[in-house]
Tab-separated table of C-alpha atoms in Angstrom:
chain	number	residue	atom	x	y	z
Y	1	CYS	CA	25.897	-7.669	4.425
Y	2	GLN	CA	23.142	-7.344	7.030
Y	3	SER	CA	20.819	-6.041	4.290
Y	4	LEU	CA	21.079	-9.269	2.263
Y	5	PRO	CA	18.362	-11.094	4.303
Y	6	ILE	CA	16.133	-8.032	3.860
Y	7	ASN	CA	16.679	-8.148	0.115
Y	8	LEU	CA	15.729	-11.821	0.147
Y	9	LEU	CA	12.533	-10.827	1.921
Y	10	PHE	CA	11.793	-8.311	-0.846
Y	11	GLN	CA	12.264	-11.037	-3.450
Y	12	LEU	CA	9.839	-13.302	-1.597
Y	13	LEU	CA	7.379	-10.418	-1.385
Y	14	GLY	CA	7.677	-9.863	-5.141
Y	15	LEU	CA	7.099	-13.564	-5.796
Y	16	SER	CA	4.036	-13.476	-3.522
Y	17	ILE	CA	2.558	-10.583	-5.480
Y	18	ALA	CA	3.251	-12.363	-8.786
Y	19	THR	CA	1.603	-15.535	-7.462
Y	20	LEU	CA	-1.453	-13.650	-6.222
Y	21	SER	CA	-1.762	-11.808	-9.553
Y	22	THR	CA	-1.563	-15.081	-11.474
Y	23	VAL	CA	-4.147	-16.762	-9.246
Y	24	THR	CA	-6.449	-13.747	-9.603
Y	25	HIS	CA	-6.087	-13.700	-13.379
Y	26	TYR	CA	-6.326	-17.431	-14.061
Y	27	GLY	CA	-8.476	-18.504	-11.112
Y	28	LEU	CA	-11.710	-20.283	-11.953
Y	29	HIS	CA	-13.991	-17.764	-10.235
Y	30	PHE	CA	-12.476	-14.818	-12.074
Y	31	THR	CA	-12.005	-16.354	-15.527
Y	32	ILE	CA	-15.644	-17.463	-15.731
Y	33	ILE	CA	-16.905	-13.953	-15.056
Y	34	SER	CA	-14.303	-12.426	-17.385
Y	35	ASP	CA	-15.199	-14.733	-20.277
Y	36	ILE	CA	-18.911	-14.065	-19.906
Y	37	SER	CA	-18.748	-10.292	-19.332
Y	38	LEU	CA	-19.625	-7.961	-22.178
Y	39	GLU	CA	-17.311	-5.306	-23.562
Y	40	SER	CA	-19.469	-2.613	-21.980
Y	41	ASN	CA	-18.838	-4.134	-18.560
Y	42	SER	CA	-15.786	-2.749	-16.747
Y	43	TYR	CA	-14.817	-6.026	-15.094
Y	44	ARG	CA	-12.761	-7.388	-17.986
Y	45	VAL	CA	-10.655	-4.213	-18.098
Y	46	ILE	CA	-10.101	-4.315	-14.339
Y	47	HIS	CA	-9.296	-8.022	-14.523
Y	48	HIS	CA	-6.503	-7.567	-17.064
Y	49	ALA	CA	-5.213	-4.310	-15.554
Y	50	ALA	CA	-4.847	-5.906	-12.101
Y	51	PHE	CA	-2.831	-8.786	-13.562
Y	52	TYR	CA	-0.386	-6.601	-15.478
Y	53	PHE	CA	-0.024	-4.203	-12.563
Y	54	GLY	CA	0.769	-7.060	-10.188
Y	55	ILE	CA	3.340	-8.598	-12.530
Y	56	CYS	CA	5.061	-5.240	-13.129
Y	57	LEU	CA	5.079	-4.500	-9.404
Y	58	SER	CA	6.574	-7.881	-8.535
Y	59	MET	CA	9.282	-7.519	-11.193
Y	60	THR	CA	10.123	-4.038	-9.906
Y	61	LEU	CA	10.469	-5.268	-6.318
Y	62	ILE	CA	12.595	-8.250	-7.332
Y	63	LEU	CA	14.822	-6.007	-9.457
Y	64	ALA	CA	15.174	-3.528	-6.598
Y	65	ALA	CA	16.175	-6.343	-4.227
Y	66	LEU	CA	18.752	-7.705	-6.688
Y	67	LEU	CA	20.241	-4.250	-7.278
Y	68	SER	CA	20.419	-3.584	-3.550
Y	69	SER	CA	22.150	-6.913	-2.959
Y	70	ALA	CA	24.678	-6.232	-5.708
Y	71	ALA	CA	25.227	-2.705	-4.384
Y	72	THR	CA	25.890	-4.038	-0.879
Y	73	VAL	CA	28.427	-6.579	-2.092
Y	74	ARG	CA	30.209	-4.292	-4.568
Y	75	GLU	CA	29.668	-1.063	-2.601
Y	76	SER	CA	28.502	0.680	-5.749
Y	77	GLN	CA	26.748	4.038	-5.512
Y	78	CYS	CA	25.301	3.625	-9.002
Y	79	LEU	CA	23.634	0.308	-8.192
Y	80	THR	CA	22.360	1.728	-4.910
Y	81	ALA	CA	20.790	4.673	-6.726
Y	82	MET	CA	19.163	2.312	-9.227
Y	83	GLY	CA	17.785	0.215	-6.374
Y	84	PHE	CA	16.349	3.316	-4.727
Y	85	PHE	CA	14.741	4.321	-8.036
Y	86	CYS	CA	13.063	0.892	-8.328
Y	87	PHE	CA	11.707	1.124	-4.776
Y	88	ALA	CA	10.449	4.648	-5.458
Y	89	LEU	CA	8.822	3.487	-8.701
Y	90	ALA	CA	7.056	0.666	-6.853
Y	91	PHE	CA	5.928	3.110	-4.158
Y	92	CYS	CA	4.508	5.493	-6.775
Y	93	GLY	CA	2.472	2.609	-8.175
Y	94	LEU	CA	1.302	1.267	-4.822
Y	95	ILE	CA	-0.147	4.521	-3.507
Y	96	PRO	CA	-2.586	5.041	-6.446
Y	97	ALA	CA	-3.546	1.355	-6.216
Y	98	ALA	CA	-4.377	1.693	-2.521
Y	99	CYS	CA	-6.326	4.904	-3.186
Y	100	TRP	CA	-8.237	3.210	-5.993
Y	101	ARG	CA	-9.160	0.414	-3.589
Y	102	TYR	CA	-10.802	2.971	-1.297
Y	103	THR	CA	-12.472	5.167	-3.920
Y	104	HIS	CA	-13.701	2.252	-6.084
Y	105	SER	CA	-14.275	-0.309	-3.352
Y	106	THR	CA	-17.524	-1.632	-4.856
Y	107	GLU	CA	-16.778	-1.303	-8.577
Y	108	VAL	CA	-15.344	-4.810	-8.990
Y	109	GLU	CA	-18.088	-6.304	-6.865
Y	110	ASP	CA	-20.849	-4.496	-8.789
Y	111	SER	CA	-19.402	-5.437	-12.179
Y	112	MET	CA	-19.234	-9.149	-11.232
Y	113	MET	CA	-22.797	-9.158	-9.942
Y	114	ASP	CA	-23.950	-7.315	-13.073
Y	115	VAL	CA	-22.532	-10.156	-15.171
Y	116	TYR	CA	-24.439	-12.706	-13.122
Y	117	ASP	CA	-27.653	-10.683	-13.301
Y	118	LEU	CA	-27.351	-10.411	-17.088
Y	119	VAL	CA	-26.856	-14.151	-17.591
Y	120	TYR	CA	-29.553	-15.057	-15.085
Y	121	GLU	CA	-32.172	-12.781	-16.628
Y	122	GLU	CA	-31.444	-14.011	-20.156
Y	123	VAL	CA	-31.865	-17.609	-19.033
Y	124	ARG	CA	-35.066	-16.721	-17.221
Y	125	ARG	CA	-36.557	-14.987	-20.252
Y	126	ASN	CA	-35.748	-17.354	-23.091
Y	127	ALA	CA	-33.926	-20.331	-21.523
Y	128	SER	CA	-31.048	-20.011	-23.983
Y	129	SER	CA	-28.944	-23.166	-23.953
Y	130	PHE	CA	-25.731	-21.142	-24.397
Y	131	ARG	CA	-26.469	-18.880	-21.456
Y	132	ARG	CA	-27.782	-21.791	-19.420
Y	133	HIS	CA	-24.398	-23.497	-19.595
Y	134	GLU	CA	-22.697	-20.264	-18.527
Y	135	LEU	CA	-25.076	-19.872	-15.593
Y	136	ALA	CA	-24.509	-23.477	-14.557
Y	137	ALA	CA	-20.736	-22.901	-14.698
Y	138	ILE	CA	-21.078	-19.912	-12.349
Y	139	HIS	CA	-23.181	-21.972	-9.952
Y	140	ASP	CA	-20.600	-24.748	-9.955
Y	141	ALA	CA	-17.689	-22.344	-9.412
Y	142	PHE	CA	-19.231	-20.343	-6.563
Y	143	LEU	CA	-21.227	-23.274	-5.119
Y	144	CYS	CA	-24.386	-21.211	-5.130
Y	145	CYS	CA	-27.903	-21.566	-6.486
Y	146	GLY	CA	-29.878	-18.724	-8.042
Y	147	LYS	CA	-30.794	-15.488	-6.358
Y	148	HIS	CA	-33.628	-13.991	-4.368
Y	149	SER	CA	-36.084	-12.347	-6.738
Y	150	PRO	CA	-39.714	-11.193	-6.706
Y	151	PHE	CA	-40.429	-13.236	-9.854
Y	152	GLY	CA	-42.246	-16.490	-9.371
Y	153	ASP	CA	-40.592	-18.594	-12.084
Y	154	MET	CA	-37.155	-18.825	-10.505
Y	155	ALA	CA	-37.439	-22.450	-9.452
Y	156	ASN	CA	-37.567	-23.547	-13.084
Y	157	VAL	CA	-34.328	-21.708	-13.883
Y	158	GLU	CA	-32.517	-22.973	-10.825
Y	159	SER	CA	-33.565	-26.580	-11.326
Y	160	LYS	CA	-31.785	-26.550	-14.698
Y	161	THR	CA	-28.646	-24.661	-13.691
Y	162	CYS	CA	-27.917	-25.439	-10.029
Y	163	PRO	CA	-25.399	-28.143	-9.055
Y	164	PHE	CA	-26.836	-31.631	-8.924
Y	165	GLY	CA	-28.479	-32.517	-5.637
Y	166	GLN	CA	-28.480	-28.946	-4.281
Y	167	VAL	CA	-31.791	-27.949	-2.788
Y	168	ARG	CA	-33.033	-24.430	-3.518
Y	169	ASP	CA	-33.842	-23.559	0.072
Y	170	ALA	CA	-30.453	-24.805	1.266
Y	171	GLY	CA	-28.512	-23.231	-1.587
Y	172	GLN	CA	-26.543	-20.064	-1.263
Y	173	ASP	CA	-27.783	-16.913	-2.944
Y	174	CYS	CA	-25.289	-16.298	-5.764
Y	175	LEU	CA	-25.177	-12.530	-5.450
Y	176	GLN	CA	-24.397	-12.835	-1.747
Y	177	GLN	CA	-21.884	-15.606	-2.418
Y	178	ILE	CA	-20.063	-13.545	-5.046
Y	179	GLN	CA	-20.017	-10.564	-2.704
Y	180	ASP	CA	-18.610	-12.588	0.207
Y	181	PHE	CA	-15.986	-14.313	-1.936
Y	182	LEU	CA	-14.783	-11.059	-3.464
Y	183	LYS	CA	-14.718	-9.271	-0.109
Y	184	LYS	CA	-12.393	-11.924	1.348
Y	185	HIS	CA	-10.171	-11.802	-1.713
Y	186	MET	CA	-9.976	-8.012	-1.780
Y	187	ASP	CA	-9.224	-7.882	1.952
Y	188	PHE	CA	-6.305	-10.239	1.364
Y	189	VAL	CA	-5.095	-8.155	-1.586
Y	190	PHE	CA	-5.336	-4.936	0.412
Y	191	THR	CA	-3.422	-6.497	3.315
Y	192	LEU	CA	-0.648	-7.526	0.938
Y	193	LEU	CA	-0.646	-4.010	-0.549
Y	194	GLY	CA	-0.268	-2.483	2.909
Y	195	ILE	CA	2.629	-4.795	3.787
Y	196	THR	CA	4.281	-4.021	0.448
Y	197	ILE	CA	3.944	-0.270	0.969
Y	198	GLY	CA	5.556	-0.545	4.392
Y	199	PHE	CA	8.484	-2.624	3.131
Y	200	THR	CA	8.892	-0.370	0.090
Y	201	ILE	CA	9.296	2.674	2.343
Y	202	TYR	CA	11.799	0.703	4.404
Y	203	GLY	CA	13.627	-0.244	1.184
Y	204	MET	CA	13.920	3.403	0.160
Y	205	ILE	CA	15.284	4.326	3.586
Y	206	LEU	CA	17.694	1.391	3.510
Y	207	THR	CA	19.065	2.191	0.046
Y	208	SER	CA	19.398	5.875	0.976
Y	209	PHE	CA	21.377	4.966	4.082
Y	210	LEU	CA	23.501	2.565	2.033
Y	211	TRP	CA	24.196	5.233	-0.592
Y	212	PHE	CA	25.344	7.778	1.990
Y	213	SER	CA	27.436	5.140	3.769
Y	214	ILE	CA	29.236	4.229	0.549
Y	215	HIS	CA	29.629	7.880	-0.382
Y	216	PHE	CA	31.157	8.993	2.920
Y	217	SER	CA	33.327	5.896	3.292
Y	218	SER	CA	34.800	6.479	-0.163
Y	219	ASN	CA	35.536	10.101	0.750
Y	220	LEU	CA	37.250	8.997	3.968
Y	221	ASP	CA	39.384	6.539	2.040
Y	222	ARG	CA	40.662	9.366	-0.139
Y	223	LYS	CA	41.770	11.468	2.840
Y	224	GLY	CA	45.439	11.208	3.706
Y	225	LYS	CA	46.415	9.858	0.315
Y	226	TYR	CA	48.991	11.772	-1.682
Y	227	ILE	CA	50.249	11.448	-5.191
Y	228	LEU	CA	53.994	11.748	-5.752
Y	229	ARG	CA	55.047	13.608	-8.864
């Protein structure tokens, strides 16, 4: 019964991952970039893949916690083994995700800034009303204004797309703002991944110990019992 609070902690951890995945997928900053990005840009694929991975991971952790709780109460070896399998499955998904974070640390950041560069340059060249609204939406979401560029006609673009009342010299460079925002978000995601990996390893150890405890206790209960014929 001492493992029941731990299982509750796993459920809260799974709910936290599901909440973070939902916020990342439906958050204003991310949806604007995803809707504007082209099919050739990798951001939209990463955006959807991160959401589905987070939801599957959270469901796996919650299921593992429920199975472990049921196994503790009923002292079932089968449920304990299923709980261990769920923890192991979550661990096998977390390790590649953490490795991907290291090996592709700038891919998400570069793809988001590429989307902004594309929209900004199209507005600068032909002042398309459709793209101008998209650029203004990005400026409103990230609270930024334009970007540093060697071209001399930037003030005209920014005066039409920057938030009302925001002065160009006082405004934040959008590329830098996107980079800072994403860095903070990814640091938070990576911290949650690290905590989840640690608790997942602990969950595997806990379910293994529970399985052996149930196994040996059931064998001890059989000793000394005789059947009369």
